[in-house]
Structures are given as structure tokens and as C-alpha cells.
Coordinates of C-alpha atoms in Angstrom, one line a residue:
M1 CA -35.8 -30.7 41.5
C2 CA -37.7 -34.0 41.9
L3 CA -39.7 -34.8 45.1
C4 CA -37.8 -38.0 45.8
C5 CA -34.5 -36.1 46.0
I6 CA -36.1 -33.7 48.6
N7 CA -37.9 -36.4 50.6
F8 CA -34.9 -38.8 50.9
P9 CA -32.7 -36.5 53.0
L10 CA -35.6 -35.4 55.1
L11 CA -36.6 -39.0 55.9
Y12 CA -33.0 -39.7 56.6
I13 CA -32.8 -36.8 59.1
I14 CA -36.0 -38.1 60.8
N15 CA -34.5 -41.5 61.2
I16 CA -31.5 -40.0 62.8
Y17 CA -33.6 -38.5 65.6
K18 CA -35.2 -41.8 66.2
R19 CA -31.8 -43.2 67.1
P20 CA -30.0 -43.0 70.4
P21 CA -28.7 -39.6 71.6
E22 CA -25.0 -40.5 70.9
R23 CA -25.9 -40.9 67.2
R24 CA -27.7 -37.5 67.0
S25 CA -24.6 -35.2 67.2
L26 CA -23.8 -32.5 64.6
C27 CA -20.6 -34.3 63.6
Y28 CA -22.6 -37.5 62.9
F29 CA -25.0 -35.4 60.9
I30 CA -22.3 -33.8 58.8
K31 CA -20.5 -37.1 58.4
Y32 CA -23.4 -39.1 57.1
C33 CA -26.0 -36.7 55.9
K34 CA -24.0 -34.0 54.1
P35 CA -22.7 -36.4 51.3
L36 CA -26.2 -37.4 50.6
I37 CA -27.3 -33.8 50.3
M38 CA -24.4 -32.9 48.0
N39 CA -24.9 -36.0 45.8
S40 CA -28.6 -35.1 45.4
F41 CA -27.6 -31.5 44.4
L42 CA -24.9 -32.6 42.0
T43 CA -27.3 -35.0 40.3
E44 CA -29.9 -32.4 39.7
K45 CA -30.6 -31.8 36.0
Y46 CA -31.1 -28.5 34.2
W47 CA -31.6 -28.4 30.4
G48 CA -30.6 -32.0 30.1
N49 CA -27.3 -31.8 32.1
T50 CA -26.5 -32.3 35.8
V51 CA -25.0 -29.7 38.0
Q52 CA -21.9 -31.8 38.1
Q53 CA -21.5 -31.7 34.3
Y54 CA -21.9 -27.9 34.4
L55 CA -19.2 -27.6 37.1
I56 CA -16.9 -29.9 35.1
A57 CA -17.4 -27.7 32.0
I58 CA -16.7 -24.5 33.9
G59 CA -13.6 -26.1 35.4
V60 CA -12.3 -27.2 32.0
L61 CA -12.8 -23.7 30.6
V62 CA -11.1 -22.0 33.6
I63 CA -8.1 -24.4 33.4
L64 CA -7.7 -23.9 29.6
V65 CA -8.0 -20.2 29.8
L66 CA -5.3 -20.1 32.6
L67 CA -3.0 -22.2 30.4
I68 CA -3.6 -19.8 27.4
L69 CA -2.8 -16.8 29.6
I70 CA 0.4 -18.5 30.8
F71 CA 1.4 -19.2 27.3
K72 CA 0.6 -15.6 26.3
N73 CA 2.3 -13.8 29.2
L74 CA 5.4 -16.1 29.5
L75 CA 6.3 -18.0 26.4
L76 CA 4.9 -15.7 23.8
K77 CA 6.6 -12.6 25.3
K78 CA 10.0 -14.4 25.3
L79 CA 9.4 -15.4 21.7
K80 CA 8.5 -11.9 20.8
K81 CA 11.7 -10.5 22.3
W82 CA 13.7 -13.1 20.5
A83 CA 12.1 -12.2 17.2
D84 CA 12.8 -8.5 17.7
S85 CA 16.5 -9.2 18.2
T86 CA 16.9 -11.2 15.0
P87 CA 17.5 -9.4 11.6
G88 CA 15.0 -11.5 9.6
K89 CA 11.3 -10.7 9.3
T90 CA 9.9 -14.2 9.0
D91 CA 9.9 -14.8 12.7
D92 CA 8.2 -11.5 13.2
L93 CA 5.4 -12.6 10.9
I94 CA 5.0 -15.8 12.8
I95 CA 4.8 -14.1 16.2
R96 CA 2.4 -11.5 14.8
G97 CA 0.3 -14.3 13.3
I98 CA 0.1 -16.1 16.6
E99 CA -1.0 -12.9 18.4
R100 CA -3.6 -11.9 15.8
S101 CA -4.9 -15.3 14.7
L102 CA -3.9 -18.2 16.9
M103 CA -4.7 -16.5 20.3
P104 CA -8.3 -15.8 19.5
L105 CA -8.6 -19.3 18.0
L106 CA -7.3 -20.8 21.3
Y107 CA -9.9 -19.0 23.3
V108 CA -12.6 -20.3 21.0
G109 CA -11.1 -23.8 21.2
A110 CA -11.1 -23.7 25.0
L111 CA -14.8 -22.8 24.9
Y112 CA -15.5 -25.6 22.4
A113 CA -13.6 -28.2 24.5
S114 CA -15.4 -27.2 27.7
L115 CA -18.8 -27.8 26.0
Q116 CA -18.0 -31.3 24.9
N117 CA -19.2 -33.0 28.1
L118 CA -22.6 -31.3 27.9
A119 CA -25.7 -32.5 26.2
I120 CA -26.9 -29.5 24.3
Q121 CA -30.3 -29.1 22.8
P122 CA -30.5 -29.1 18.9
T123 CA -31.3 -25.4 18.5
P124 CA -28.5 -24.1 20.8
A125 CA -26.1 -26.7 19.3
K126 CA -26.9 -25.4 15.9
W127 CA -26.1 -21.8 16.8
L128 CA -23.0 -22.9 18.6
H129 CA -21.9 -24.7 15.5
I130 CA -22.5 -21.6 13.4
F131 CA -20.5 -19.5 15.9
F132 CA -17.5 -21.8 16.0
S133 CA -17.4 -22.3 12.2
V134 CA -17.6 -18.5 11.7
C135 CA -14.7 -18.0 14.1
V136 CA -12.6 -20.6 12.4
M137 CA -13.3 -19.2 9.0
V138 CA -12.5 -15.6 10.0
V139 CA -9.2 -16.6 11.7
S140 CA -8.2 -18.9 8.7
V141 CA -8.9 -16.2 6.1
R142 CA -7.0 -13.6 8.1
L143 CA -4.0 -16.0 8.4
I144 CA -4.0 -16.9 4.7
S145 CA -4.3 -13.2 3.7
A146 CA -1.4 -12.3 6.0
V147 CA 0.8 -15.1 4.5
V148 CA 0.0 -14.2 0.9
M149 CA 0.7 -10.5 1.6
Y150 CA 4.0 -11.3 3.2
V151 CA 5.1 -13.6 0.4
F152 CA 4.1 -11.2 -2.3
T153 CA 5.7 -8.1 -0.7
N154 CA 8.8 -10.0 0.3
F155 CA 9.2 -11.1 -3.4
L156 CA 8.8 -7.5 -4.6
R157 CA 11.3 -6.1 -2.1
K158 CA 14.0 -8.3 -3.5
Q159 CA 13.6 -6.7 -7.0
E160 CA 14.9 -3.4 -8.2
R161 CA 13.1 -0.4 -6.7
G162 CA 11.3 -2.8 -4.4
E163 CA 9.9 -0.2 -2.0
E164 CA 8.0 1.6 -4.7
K165 CA 6.6 -1.7 -5.9
T166 CA 5.4 -2.7 -2.5
K167 CA 3.5 0.6 -2.3
Q168 CA 2.0 -0.1 -5.7
V169 CA 0.8 -3.6 -4.7
K170 CA -1.8 -2.4 -2.2
G171 CA -4.5 -2.3 -4.9
I172 CA -3.9 -5.9 -5.9
M173 CA -3.8 -7.1 -2.3
I174 CA -7.3 -5.6 -1.8
L175 CA -8.6 -7.7 -4.7
V176 CA -6.7 -10.8 -3.5
S177 CA -8.1 -10.4 0.1
A178 CA -11.6 -10.0 -1.3
L179 CA -11.1 -13.2 -3.3
I180 CA -9.9 -15.1 -0.3
W181 CA -12.9 -13.9 1.8
I182 CA -15.3 -15.0 -1.0
V183 CA -13.7 -18.5 -1.1
G184 CA -13.8 -18.7 2.7
L185 CA -17.5 -17.7 2.7
L186 CA -18.3 -20.3 0.1
F187 CA -16.6 -23.0 2.2
L188 CA -18.5 -21.8 5.2
L189 CA -21.9 -22.0 3.4
D190 CA -21.0 -25.4 2.1
N191 CA -20.2 -26.5 5.7
W192 CA -23.7 -25.3 6.7
G193 CA -25.3 -27.4 4.0
V194 CA -26.1 -24.6 1.6
N195 CA -26.1 -25.6 -2.1
V196 CA -22.9 -23.6 -3.2
T197 CA -23.2 -24.6 -6.8
T198 CA -26.5 -22.7 -7.3
F199 CA -25.0 -19.8 -5.4
V200 CA -21.9 -19.7 -7.6
A201 CA -24.1 -19.9 -10.8
G202 CA -26.1 -17.0 -9.5
L203 CA -22.9 -15.0 -8.9
G204 CA -21.8 -15.7 -12.5
I205 CA -25.1 -14.3 -13.9
G206 CA -24.9 -11.4 -11.5
G207 CA -21.3 -10.8 -12.5
I208 CA -22.2 -10.5 -16.1
A209 CA -24.9 -7.9 -15.3
I210 CA -22.5 -5.9 -13.1
A211 CA -19.8 -6.0 -15.8
L212 CA -22.2 -4.6 -18.4
A213 CA -23.3 -1.9 -16.0
A214 CA -19.8 -0.9 -14.8
Q215 CA -17.7 -1.1 -18.0
T216 CA -15.8 2.1 -17.1
I217 CA -14.9 0.9 -13.6
L218 CA -13.8 -2.5 -15.0
G219 CA -11.8 -0.7 -17.7
D220 CA -9.9 1.3 -15.1
L221 CA -9.4 -2.0 -13.2
F222 CA -7.8 -3.7 -16.2
S223 CA -5.8 -0.6 -16.8
Y224 CA -4.5 -0.9 -13.3
F225 CA -3.2 -4.4 -14.0
V226 CA -1.6 -3.1 -17.2
I227 CA 0.2 -0.3 -15.1
F228 CA 1.2 -2.8 -12.4
F229 CA 2.7 -5.5 -14.7
D230 CA 4.0 -3.3 -17.5
R231 CA 5.2 -0.6 -15.2
P232 CA 5.3 2.5 -17.5
F233 CA 5.7 4.5 -14.3
E234 CA 5.9 3.8 -10.6
I235 CA 5.4 5.7 -7.4
G236 CA 7.9 8.5 -7.1
D237 CA 8.4 9.0 -10.9
F238 CA 8.0 12.4 -12.4
I239 CA 5.7 12.1 -15.5
V240 CA 4.1 14.4 -18.1
V241 CA 0.7 13.6 -19.5
Q242 CA -0.3 16.0 -22.3
D243 CA -0.2 19.4 -20.6
K244 CA -0.2 18.0 -17.0
S245 CA 2.9 17.0 -15.1
G246 CA 3.7 15.9 -11.5
T247 CA 5.2 13.2 -9.3
V248 CA 3.2 9.9 -8.9
E249 CA 2.0 9.6 -5.3
Y250 CA -0.6 6.8 -5.5
I251 CA -1.6 4.1 -8.0
G252 CA -5.1 2.8 -7.1
I253 CA -7.5 0.3 -8.6
K254 CA -9.4 3.1 -10.4
T255 CA -7.3 6.3 -10.3
T256 CA -3.7 7.4 -10.2
R257 CA -2.8 10.6 -8.3
L258 CA 0.0 13.0 -9.1
R259 CA 1.4 15.9 -7.1
S260 CA 2.1 18.8 -9.5
I261 CA 5.0 21.2 -9.2
S262 CA 2.7 24.0 -8.0
G263 CA 1.4 21.8 -5.2
E264 CA -2.1 20.6 -6.2
Q265 CA -3.0 17.0 -6.6
L266 CA -3.9 15.7 -10.1
V267 CA -6.2 12.7 -10.4
F268 CA -6.2 10.6 -13.6
S269 CA -8.3 7.6 -14.3
N270 CA -6.1 4.6 -15.1
T271 CA -7.7 4.2 -18.6
D272 CA -6.8 7.8 -19.5
L273 CA -3.2 7.1 -18.5
T274 CA -2.9 3.9 -20.5
N275 CA -4.5 5.6 -23.5
S276 CA -2.2 8.6 -23.4
R277 CA 1.5 9.3 -24.2
V278 CA 3.3 9.4 -20.9
H279 CA 6.7 11.1 -20.6
N280 CA 8.6 9.5 -17.7
Y281 CA 11.5 11.8 -16.7
K282 CA 12.4 9.7 -13.6
R283 CA 13.9 7.1 -15.9
M284 CA 15.9 9.6 -17.9
E285 CA 19.5 8.4 -17.8
K286 CA 20.9 11.6 -19.4
R287 CA 19.3 14.8 -20.6
R288 CA 20.1 16.3 -24.1
I289 CA 20.2 20.1 -24.0
V290 CA 20.0 22.3 -27.0
F291 CA 20.5 26.1 -26.5
K292 CA 21.1 29.0 -29.0
F293 CA 22.5 32.4 -28.8
G294 CA 23.3 35.2 -31.3
V295 CA 26.1 37.7 -31.7
T296 CA 26.0 41.0 -33.7
Y297 CA 26.8 41.2 -37.4
D298 CA 29.8 43.5 -36.7
T299 CA 31.7 40.6 -35.0
P300 CA 34.9 39.8 -36.8
A301 CA 35.2 36.5 -38.7
A302 CA 38.2 35.4 -36.6
K303 CA 36.2 35.7 -33.4
L304 CA 33.2 33.9 -34.9
A305 CA 35.5 31.0 -35.7
R306 CA 36.7 30.8 -32.1
I307 CA 33.2 30.8 -30.5
P308 CA 32.5 27.0 -30.8
E309 CA 35.9 26.3 -29.1
M310 CA 35.0 28.7 -26.3
V311 CA 31.7 26.9 -25.7
K312 CA 33.4 23.5 -25.7
Q313 CA 35.9 24.6 -23.1
I314 CA 33.2 25.9 -20.8
I315 CA 31.0 22.7 -21.0
T316 CA 33.9 20.2 -20.7
G317 CA 35.1 22.1 -17.6
L318 CA 31.8 21.3 -15.7
P319 CA 31.1 18.1 -13.9
D320 CA 28.2 15.7 -15.0
T321 CA 28.2 17.2 -18.5
A322 CA 29.3 15.8 -21.9
F323 CA 29.9 18.2 -24.8
D324 CA 28.3 17.2 -28.2
R325 CA 28.7 20.0 -30.7
S326 CA 28.7 23.8 -31.2
H327 CA 28.1 25.3 -34.7
F328 CA 27.5 28.6 -36.5
L329 CA 23.9 27.9 -37.4
N330 CA 22.6 30.6 -39.7
F331 CA 22.3 34.3 -40.5
A332 CA 19.2 35.5 -38.7
D333 CA 17.4 38.8 -39.1
S334 CA 19.3 40.6 -36.4
S335 CA 22.1 38.2 -35.3
L336 CA 24.5 35.5 -36.2
E337 CA 23.1 32.4 -34.6
F338 CA 25.1 29.6 -32.9
E339 CA 23.5 26.3 -31.9
N340 CA 25.0 24.2 -29.1
V341 CA 24.3 20.7 -27.8
Y342 CA 25.5 19.0 -24.7
F343 CA 24.3 16.3 -22.3
I344 CA 23.6 16.3 -18.5
L345 CA 24.6 12.8 -17.3
A346 CA 21.6 12.5 -15.0
G347 CA 17.8 13.1 -15.2
D348 CA 17.7 15.6 -12.3
Y349 CA 16.1 18.9 -13.5
G350 CA 17.7 20.9 -10.8
L351 CA 21.2 19.7 -11.9
Y352 CA 20.4 20.7 -15.5
M353 CA 19.4 24.3 -14.4
D354 CA 22.6 24.6 -12.3
R355 CA 24.8 23.6 -15.2
Q356 CA 23.0 25.8 -17.7
Q357 CA 23.3 28.8 -15.4
A358 CA 27.1 28.1 -15.0
I359 CA 27.5 27.9 -18.8
N360 CA 25.6 31.2 -19.3
L361 CA 27.6 33.1 -16.7
Q362 CA 31.0 31.9 -18.1
L363 CA 29.9 32.6 -21.7
F364 CA 28.9 36.1 -20.7
E365 CA 32.2 36.7 -18.9
I366 CA 34.3 35.4 -21.8
F367 CA 32.4 37.5 -24.4
Q368 CA 33.1 40.6 -22.3
K369 CA 36.8 39.8 -22.3
E370 CA 36.8 39.1 -26.1
D371 CA 34.7 42.2 -26.8
I372 CA 32.0 40.1 -28.5
E373 CA 28.5 41.5 -28.2
F374 CA 25.3 39.5 -27.9
A375 CA 22.7 40.4 -30.4
F376 CA 19.2 41.5 -29.7
P377 CA 16.3 42.2 -32.1
T378 CA 17.2 45.5 -33.9
Q379 CA 16.5 47.2 -37.3
T380 CA 18.7 49.7 -39.1
V381 CA 16.9 52.1 -41.4
Y382 CA 19.0 53.8 -44.2
I383 CA 17.7 57.2 -45.6
N384 CA 19.3 58.5 -48.8
Q385 CA 19.1 62.2 -49.7
L386 CA 17.1 62.9 -52.9
T387 CA 19.0 64.7 -55.7
D388 CA 17.7 68.0 -57.3
N389 CA 16.5 66.3 -60.5
H390 CA 14.3 63.9 -58.4
Q391 CA 12.9 66.8 -56.4
N392 CA 12.0 68.6 -59.7
V393 CA 10.2 65.5 -61.1
I394 CA 8.3 65.1 -57.9
S395 CA 7.3 68.8 -57.9
N396 CA 6.1 68.7 -61.5
R397 CA 4.0 65.6 -60.8
S398 CA 2.4 67.3 -57.9

């Protein structure tokens, strides 16, 4: 505080007491002296700004914050209730974007607007510029990522088996989000005056070195793109890879995870899957079943000729099945073999086992009624009694 600002009110008070008594009252002092004291206080300067400028900045900040709170607690809540009552999801995305991105940006904007009337020193102004630019960049990147994620997932949901595809897209969205953050960082550095061209050239050289050092990881990454776009299997599919089988639970950037029938988790690298022969049973529209059985050699020929018709009647009487053929296949060592072929009109393994069990039970029941015996591995040994001449020859040789 300068000396002239202190001395001026004091001199004015001394002059008051030199005046007549009727002009020395407290009311007269408050009326004429207080404004001078307040003006002197408000005109005081700290760090290049008067007290009045600081008070105006604080007042602007308080008013803007109150307006933001009114918008949040009144208008935004009503908009949120309205969005929850509508069937679409676009309005929900907009409200969620306002809550997560716009509201923080409004608070930062209120602080920025309140500081416009202040003369800030170069160093603090530089740090404030960095702070505001970082806030704007972060909010913008989050908003763009949310919009891209919504558009991409909404497009996939409209396709066939959309829910499985939206689960599979998480790996790609990680890469897309990383790319958006890198672009946002480059814009931020360019705004700060950094030579982005040199930085990008350095990233290119560094990228080549990283690619040479991480060929396996990049190979799995490209295999992930092959799996995503070509779709040999999706989440929820039951697949067999060599001697391993299981249901696909997760498809990641580097690995794919299966849940086996026995319960453990199987982890495959994406490159191994794309380089292997994959049997996808989830996409099986119908299952071809071949089964054989044998009957004994003492079965009459008339009954052998009726067996294919018996099998056909059993299979055609079951739902979700289609009979193909039944034939007397060959003369085996201990049985007369029949080969039978039919189709299960679905890919469900449990349904196949139910139908095969029903066929076996009915076949066993019919064979019991027809007195037809199933064959099992046996050998019959025939021993002929030696004649007297053969016995004499054997005794003479001995």
C-alpha cells in the first residue's frame, strides 16, 4: 500500500476535527470519510491487479458456478429422466456425454472467464494456458472416443449375432482410443509450439525399431484383425483346435481364451489359431452320424434283410432327425456288420446324444422281440478226433 493512500484519509480526518463541532459527528464521518477509505482499499494493487478486479473475478466465478449447478440439478436431471423413458439409446449417449465431458468443461470455462479481467504475469499465464489446453484436450478426446465407440458398437449390434461382435470389438476399441489420444497429444504439443514434425519422424524411426523387436506381438495383433474381420469363430462358439476343444470366452489383441468341457481355461496366441485348422461346431447346421452294430452269424437271412427297415422306422419316428441309409456292410470276424447313417438337424451335441440313446434303446427292444442277438467278439475252436491209422503213424515217428 502506498504512503499517499494512507496519508490522504488521515489528513482528511485531521481537517474534519478543525471544523466546527456540528461537522465532527460520526454520521458525518461515515458519510464523507468511509467512501474515501473504501476507494483507497479497492484501488490497492497486488501482483498487477487491484482489489476491485480480484473481487470482480471472484464474483464472476461464483455466478457462473451457481448457473452451472442450476443447470446440473434442474435441467440436466429432467433431461436424464426423459432420456430414461425413451426406447432409443442416442439420447442416453448425449446425456452421458454431457455429464462426463461437458460438465467438467463448463467448470473449467467458468474459471477461464473469471480470469479474463485480470492482468496475469507471463509465467503464471503460461501455466494457466497449459492447464486449460490440457483440460480441453482431455475432454475432447474422451468425447470423440465415446462417439466412435457408440457408432461402431451400434453398427455391429444391427448385424447378425451383434452381441457377440460387440464383445469382440473391445480389442479394436483399445487401439482406436490409443490412436485418438496420440492425435490429441500431437495437437496439444503443436498448440504449445513444439515442432510436431520432428516428433512424428522420431516416432516413425522408433516404431520401426519396436516392430523389429516385437515381431511376435505384432504377428498376434495382425492375427487379431484377421479373426475380427474374417470371423472364423466368435465369442460363444465351440471350437476344436488340434487336440484341444472349448467354448470361446474372450478374443483379445494377443490371445484368445477358451473354456474347455472339463472346466479349465485354454489360452491360445492368435497366431497359433490362424495357422491351425479350427473346427467350429457352433456353426454346424446339421450333424451327420454314422454308427455300426453287428449280429451273430446264426441270424436267419430273412431277418437280416428286415434289419435296415427296422433301423429306418426307428430313426424316422424321432424328431429333429433325418434318415439317410442302413446297409449290411460286411462279414466281420465274429459278426455280420450293419452300417447306418442319419442326420441330427441341429448342431447341439446334447441333442445328438439324446437321439442316439433313443435309437439304441429301441433297437435293443426290437431285437429282443425278433429274437436277434447282437454279436460280440468270440472264437469257435473245432477239434476232430484222430483215427487209429494217424495214431499209429504218430507213435512210429516218436
